[in-house]
C-alpha positions as a Markdown table, in Angstrom:
| # | Residue | x | y | z |
|---|---|---|---|---|
| 1 | Met | 13.3 | 21.0 | 4.5 |
| 2 | Thr | 11.7 | 23.2 | 1.9 |
| 3 | Lys | 10.5 | 26.5 | 3.5 |
| 4 | Leu | 6.9 | 27.6 | 3.5 |
| 5 | Ser | 6.2 | 31.3 | 2.8 |
| 6 | Val | 2.6 | 32.2 | 3.2 |
| 7 | Asn | 1.3 | 34.7 | 0.7 |
| 8 | Ile | -1.2 | 36.9 | 2.6 |
| 9 | Asn | -2.7 | 38.8 | -0.4 |
| 10 | Lys | -6.0 | 37.1 | 0.0 |
| 11 | Ile | -6.2 | 38.4 | 3.6 |
| 12 | Ala | -5.9 | 41.9 | 2.2 |
| 13 | Thr | -8.5 | 41.1 | -0.5 |
| 14 | Leu | -11.1 | 40.2 | 2.2 |
| 15 | Arg | -10.2 | 43.4 | 4.2 |
| 16 | Asn | -10.6 | 45.6 | 1.2 |
| 17 | Ala | -13.9 | 44.1 | 0.2 |
| 18 | Arg | -15.5 | 45.7 | 3.3 |
| 19 | Gly | -13.2 | 48.5 | 4.1 |
| 20 | Gly | -11.8 | 49.1 | 7.6 |
| 21 | Asp | -9.2 | 46.9 | 9.0 |
| 22 | Arg | -10.7 | 43.5 | 9.4 |
| 23 | Pro | -9.0 | 41.1 | 9.0 |
| 24 | Asn | -5.9 | 42.9 | 10.0 |
| 25 | Val | -3.1 | 42.1 | 7.6 |
| 26 | Val | -0.3 | 42.8 | 10.0 |
| 27 | Gln | -1.8 | 40.6 | 12.7 |
| 28 | Ala | -2.4 | 37.9 | 10.1 |
| 29 | Ala | 1.3 | 37.9 | 9.2 |
| 30 | Lys | 2.3 | 37.7 | 12.9 |
| 31 | Asp | -0.1 | 34.8 | 13.4 |
| 32 | Cys | 1.1 | 32.9 | 10.3 |
| 33 | Glu | 4.6 | 33.1 | 11.7 |
| 34 | Arg | 3.4 | 32.1 | 15.2 |
| 35 | Phe | 1.7 | 29.1 | 13.6 |
| 36 | Gly | 4.9 | 28.0 | 11.9 |
| 37 | Ala | 5.2 | 29.8 | 8.6 |
| 38 | Glu | 8.9 | 30.3 | 7.7 |
| 39 | Gly | 8.2 | 33.4 | 5.5 |
| 40 | Ile | 5.6 | 36.0 | 4.5 |
| 41 | Thr | 5.0 | 36.8 | 0.9 |
| 42 | Val | 3.2 | 39.8 | -0.5 |
| 43 | His | 2.5 | 40.9 | -4.1 |
| 44 | Pro | 1.5 | 44.6 | -4.2 |
| 45 | Arg | 0.0 | 45.6 | -7.5 |
| 46 | Pro | -0.3 | 49.2 | -8.9 |
| 47 | Asp | -4.1 | 49.3 | -8.2 |
| 48 | Glu | -3.6 | 48.1 | -4.6 |
| 49 | Arg | -6.6 | 45.8 | -5.0 |
| 50 | His | -5.2 | 43.6 | -2.2 |
| 51 | Ile | -1.9 | 44.3 | -0.5 |
| 52 | Arg | -1.3 | 48.1 | -0.4 |
| 53 | Tyr | 2.0 | 49.8 | -0.4 |
| 54 | Arg | 1.3 | 51.0 | 3.1 |
| 55 | Asp | 0.9 | 47.4 | 4.2 |
| 56 | Val | 4.3 | 46.6 | 3.0 |
| 57 | Tyr | 5.9 | 49.3 | 5.1 |
| 58 | Asp | 3.9 | 48.2 | 8.1 |
| 59 | Leu | 4.8 | 44.5 | 7.6 |
| 60 | Lys | 8.5 | 45.3 | 7.5 |
| 61 | Glu | 8.2 | 46.3 | 11.1 |
| 62 | Val | 6.8 | 43.0 | 12.3 |
| 63 | Val | 7.9 | 40.2 | 10.0 |
| 64 | Thr | 10.6 | 38.2 | 11.8 |
| 65 | Thr | 11.0 | 35.3 | 9.4 |
| 66 | Glu | 11.8 | 35.9 | 5.7 |
| 67 | Phe | 10.0 | 38.7 | 4.0 |
| 68 | Asn | 9.5 | 38.2 | 0.3 |
| 69 | Ile | 8.0 | 40.9 | -1.9 |
| 70 | Glu | 6.8 | 39.9 | -5.4 |
| 71 | Gly | 6.0 | 42.2 | -8.3 |
| 72 | Asn | 6.7 | 43.8 | -11.6 |
| 73 | Pro | 9.8 | 46.0 | -11.3 |
| 74 | Thr | 8.1 | 49.3 | -12.1 |
| 75 | Pro | 9.7 | 52.5 | -10.7 |
| 76 | Asp | 7.1 | 52.6 | -7.9 |
| 77 | Phe | 7.7 | 49.0 | -7.0 |
| 78 | Leu | 11.5 | 49.4 | -7.0 |
| 79 | Lys | 11.2 | 52.4 | -4.7 |
| 80 | Leu | 9.1 | 50.4 | -2.4 |
| 81 | Val | 11.5 | 47.4 | -2.1 |
| 82 | Lys | 14.5 | 49.7 | -1.9 |
| 83 | Asp | 12.9 | 51.5 | 1.1 |
| 84 | Val | 11.8 | 48.2 | 2.8 |
| 85 | Arg | 14.8 | 46.0 | 1.9 |
| 86 | Pro | 13.1 | 42.6 | 2.4 |
| 87 | Ala | 15.1 | 39.4 | 2.5 |
| 88 | Gln | 14.0 | 38.6 | -1.0 |
| 89 | Val | 12.5 | 40.3 | -4.0 |
| 90 | Thr | 10.8 | 38.1 | -6.6 |
| 91 | Leu | 10.5 | 39.8 | -10.0 |
| 92 | Val | 7.3 | 38.9 | -11.8 |
| 93 | Pro | 6.4 | 40.2 | -15.3 |
| 94 | Asp | 2.6 | 40.6 | -14.6 |
| 95 | Ala | 0.6 | 43.2 | -16.5 |
| 96 | Pro | -1.2 | 45.8 | -14.3 |
| 97 | Asp | -4.6 | 44.3 | -15.2 |
| 98 | Ala | -3.6 | 40.7 | -14.6 |
| 99 | Ile | -5.9 | 38.9 | -12.2 |
| 100 | Thr | -2.9 | 36.8 | -11.1 |
| 101 | Ser | 0.5 | 36.0 | -12.4 |
| 102 | Asn | 0.2 | 34.1 | -15.6 |
| 103 | Ala | 3.6 | 33.8 | -17.2 |
| 104 | Gly | 7.3 | 33.9 | -16.4 |
| 105 | Trp | 10.0 | 36.1 | -17.7 |
| 106 | Asp | 11.6 | 35.8 | -21.1 |
| 107 | Thr | 15.0 | 36.0 | -19.6 |
| 108 | Leu | 16.7 | 36.2 | -23.0 |
| 109 | Thr | 14.6 | 39.1 | -24.5 |
| 110 | His | 14.8 | 41.0 | -21.2 |
| 111 | Lys | 18.3 | 40.1 | -20.3 |
| 112 | Asp | 19.7 | 43.7 | -20.1 |
| 113 | Phe | 16.7 | 45.0 | -18.1 |
| 114 | Leu | 16.8 | 42.1 | -15.6 |
| 115 | Thr | 20.6 | 42.5 | -15.2 |
| 116 | Asp | 20.2 | 46.2 | -14.3 |
| 117 | Val | 17.4 | 45.7 | -11.9 |
| 118 | Ile | 19.0 | 42.7 | -10.2 |
| 119 | Gly | 22.3 | 44.6 | -9.9 |
| 120 | Glu | 20.5 | 47.5 | -8.1 |
| 121 | Leu | 18.8 | 45.2 | -5.6 |
| 122 | Lys | 21.9 | 43.1 | -4.9 |
| 123 | Glu | 23.9 | 46.2 | -4.1 |
| 124 | Leu | 21.4 | 46.7 | -1.3 |
| 125 | Gly | 21.9 | 43.2 | 0.0 |
| 126 | Ile | 18.5 | 42.0 | -1.2 |
| 127 | Arg | 18.4 | 38.4 | -2.5 |
| 128 | Thr | 16.7 | 38.2 | -5.9 |
| 129 | Ser | 14.5 | 35.6 | -7.5 |
| 130 | Ile | 12.9 | 35.8 | -10.9 |
| 131 | Phe | 9.6 | 34.1 | -11.9 |
| 132 | Val | 10.1 | 31.7 | -14.9 |
| 133 | Asp | 8.3 | 29.0 | -16.8 |
| 134 | Pro | 9.8 | 25.5 | -16.7 |
| 135 | Asp | 11.8 | 26.1 | -19.8 |
| 136 | Val | 15.5 | 25.2 | -20.0 |
| 137 | Arg | 16.2 | 28.2 | -22.2 |
| 138 | Met | 14.7 | 30.6 | -19.6 |
| 139 | Ile | 16.9 | 29.0 | -16.9 |
| 140 | Glu | 19.9 | 29.4 | -19.1 |
| 141 | Gly | 18.9 | 33.0 | -19.6 |
| 142 | Ala | 18.5 | 33.5 | -15.9 |
| 143 | Ser | 22.1 | 32.4 | -15.4 |
| 144 | Leu | 23.2 | 35.4 | -17.3 |
| 145 | Val | 21.4 | 38.1 | -15.4 |
| 146 | Gly | 22.9 | 37.6 | -11.9 |
| 147 | Thr | 19.8 | 36.3 | -10.1 |
| 148 | Asp | 20.3 | 34.3 | -6.9 |
| 149 | Arg | 17.2 | 32.1 | -7.5 |
| 150 | Val | 14.4 | 31.4 | -9.9 |
| 151 | Glu | 10.8 | 30.7 | -8.9 |
| 152 | Leu | 9.2 | 28.1 | -11.2 |
| 153 | Tyr | 5.7 | 29.0 | -12.3 |
| 154 | Thr | 3.8 | 25.9 | -11.3 |
| 155 | Glu | 0.3 | 26.4 | -12.8 |
| 156 | Ala | 0.9 | 23.9 | -15.6 |
| 157 | Tyr | 2.1 | 21.3 | -13.0 |
| 158 | Ala | -1.0 | 21.8 | -10.9 |
| 159 | Lys | -3.3 | 21.4 | -13.9 |
| 160 | Gly | -1.6 | 18.3 | -15.1 |
| 161 | Tyr | -1.0 | 16.6 | -11.7 |
| 162 | Pro | -4.5 | 15.0 | -11.3 |
| 163 | Thr | -4.1 | 13.2 | -14.7 |
| 164 | Ser | -0.4 | 12.2 | -14.5 |
| 165 | Pro | 2.0 | 13.5 | -11.9 |
| 166 | Glu | 4.9 | 12.1 | -13.7 |
| 167 | Glu | 4.1 | 13.9 | -16.9 |
| 168 | Ala | 3.2 | 17.1 | -15.1 |
| 169 | Ile | 6.5 | 17.3 | -13.2 |
| 170 | Arg | 8.8 | 16.3 | -16.1 |
| 171 | Pro | 9.6 | 19.8 | -17.5 |
| 172 | Tyr | 10.0 | 21.1 | -13.9 |
| 173 | Leu | 12.5 | 18.4 | -13.1 |
| 174 | Val | 14.6 | 19.2 | -16.2 |
| 175 | Ala | 14.5 | 22.9 | -15.3 |
| 176 | Ala | 15.4 | 22.3 | -11.7 |
| 177 | Arg | 18.4 | 20.2 | -12.7 |
| 178 | Arg | 19.6 | 22.9 | -15.1 |
| 179 | Ala | 19.3 | 25.5 | -12.3 |
| 180 | Gln | 21.5 | 23.3 | -10.2 |
| 181 | Asp | 24.0 | 23.2 | -13.0 |
| 182 | Phe | 24.3 | 26.9 | -12.9 |
| 183 | Gly | 24.2 | 27.2 | -9.1 |
| 184 | Ile | 20.9 | 29.0 | -9.0 |
| 185 | Gly | 18.6 | 28.5 | -6.0 |
| 186 | Leu | 15.1 | 27.1 | -6.7 |
| 187 | Asn | 11.8 | 28.3 | -5.5 |
| 188 | Ala | 8.3 | 27.4 | -6.7 |
| 189 | Gly | 4.8 | 28.8 | -6.6 |
| 190 | His | 1.3 | 29.1 | -8.1 |
| 191 | Asp | -1.6 | 26.8 | -7.6 |
| 192 | Leu | 0.2 | 24.6 | -5.2 |
| 193 | Asp | -2.0 | 22.9 | -2.6 |
| 194 | Leu | -2.4 | 20.0 | -0.2 |
| 195 | Asp | -2.9 | 17.5 | -3.0 |
| 196 | Asn | 0.1 | 18.3 | -5.2 |
| 197 | Leu | 2.7 | 19.9 | -2.9 |
| 198 | Lys | 4.3 | 16.8 | -1.5 |
| 199 | Tyr | 5.0 | 15.2 | -4.8 |
| 200 | Leu | 6.6 | 18.4 | -6.1 |
| 201 | Lys | 8.8 | 18.7 | -3.0 |
| 202 | Asp | 9.8 | 15.0 | -3.1 |
| 203 | Thr | 10.6 | 15.1 | -6.8 |
| 204 | Leu | 12.3 | 18.4 | -7.5 |
| 205 | Pro | 16.0 | 18.5 | -6.4 |
| 206 | Gly | 17.1 | 21.4 | -4.3 |
| 207 | Leu | 13.7 | 23.1 | -3.8 |
| 208 | Leu | 14.4 | 25.8 | -1.2 |
| 209 | Glu | 11.0 | 27.6 | -0.8 |
| 210 | Val | 7.4 | 27.5 | -1.9 |
| 211 | Ser | 5.1 | 30.5 | -1.6 |
| 212 | Ile | 1.4 | 29.6 | -1.3 |
| 213 | Gly | -1.5 | 31.9 | -0.8 |
| 214 | His | -4.8 | 31.2 | -2.5 |
| 215 | Ala | -5.2 | 27.5 | -1.8 |
| 216 | Leu | -3.9 | 27.9 | 1.8 |
| 217 | Ile | -6.3 | 30.6 | 2.7 |
| 218 | Cys | -9.2 | 28.7 | 1.1 |
| 219 | Asp | -8.2 | 25.6 | 3.2 |
| 220 | Ala | -8.0 | 27.8 | 6.3 |
| 221 | Leu | -11.8 | 28.6 | 5.9 |
| 222 | Tyr | -12.4 | 24.9 | 6.7 |
| 223 | Phe | -9.5 | 23.9 | 8.9 |
| 224 | Gly | -8.5 | 27.1 | 10.6 |
| 225 | Leu | -5.3 | 29.1 | 9.8 |
| 226 | Glu | -3.1 | 27.4 | 12.5 |
| 227 | Asn | -4.1 | 23.9 | 11.5 |
| 228 | Thr | -3.8 | 24.6 | 7.8 |
| 229 | Ile | -0.3 | 26.0 | 8.1 |
| 230 | Gln | 0.7 | 22.8 | 10.0 |
| 231 | Leu | -0.9 | 20.7 | 7.3 |
| 232 | Tyr | 1.2 | 22.4 | 4.6 |
| 233 | Leu | 4.4 | 22.1 | 6.7 |
| 234 | Arg | 3.8 | 18.4 | 6.9 |
| 235 | Gln | 3.8 | 18.1 | 3.2 |
| 236 | Leu | 7.2 | 19.7 | 3.0 |
| 237 | Lys | 8.9 | 17.4 | 5.5 |
């Protein structure tokens, strides 16, 4: 079964909009786990517009499933993850002013940089994943930098799914098979929801984990958080 990691960034966005501590990010993470989530994902950014660095330290004390920290490996980010030592770090090449992640790594151009960063993290026993587009060349590049996993950037799949699921999934299927050839684990994330998740899970070979935040939190406004997490878990069976 593919694991569901709930990205709680949007919980922090709501808290920050008003100030104070409602909703409480730490309690939300504990509740997500209690409701069945198999991991908690956060993506702290330099401006701390949603998840704050302090949140990450606080969450480390309570997350009992898999803690996944995403982000651009700046010096501040690397210090954070080395302090916290989550189960997994997902390296994402997002610019400081990006609204959300919008591209994967060029693993060929940044081969030396990624190799060095991944080596540092793996020395601490942290599993590494790198965010990549569904491009066979980028998968081949990922095989050279020592990463444990890749996370396929699924925005293009989500956009194409309503018109033609078969066409939308095709490059992802090729990329997933190539990752298997190299023994690289496979994650996926971005714009996955209750409509497109099951087809992705059923079609991609070896899909280990999806991280879902925005759509899941939007659904929770209507269905409630506990019920929503259960709905997503059913799509992954």
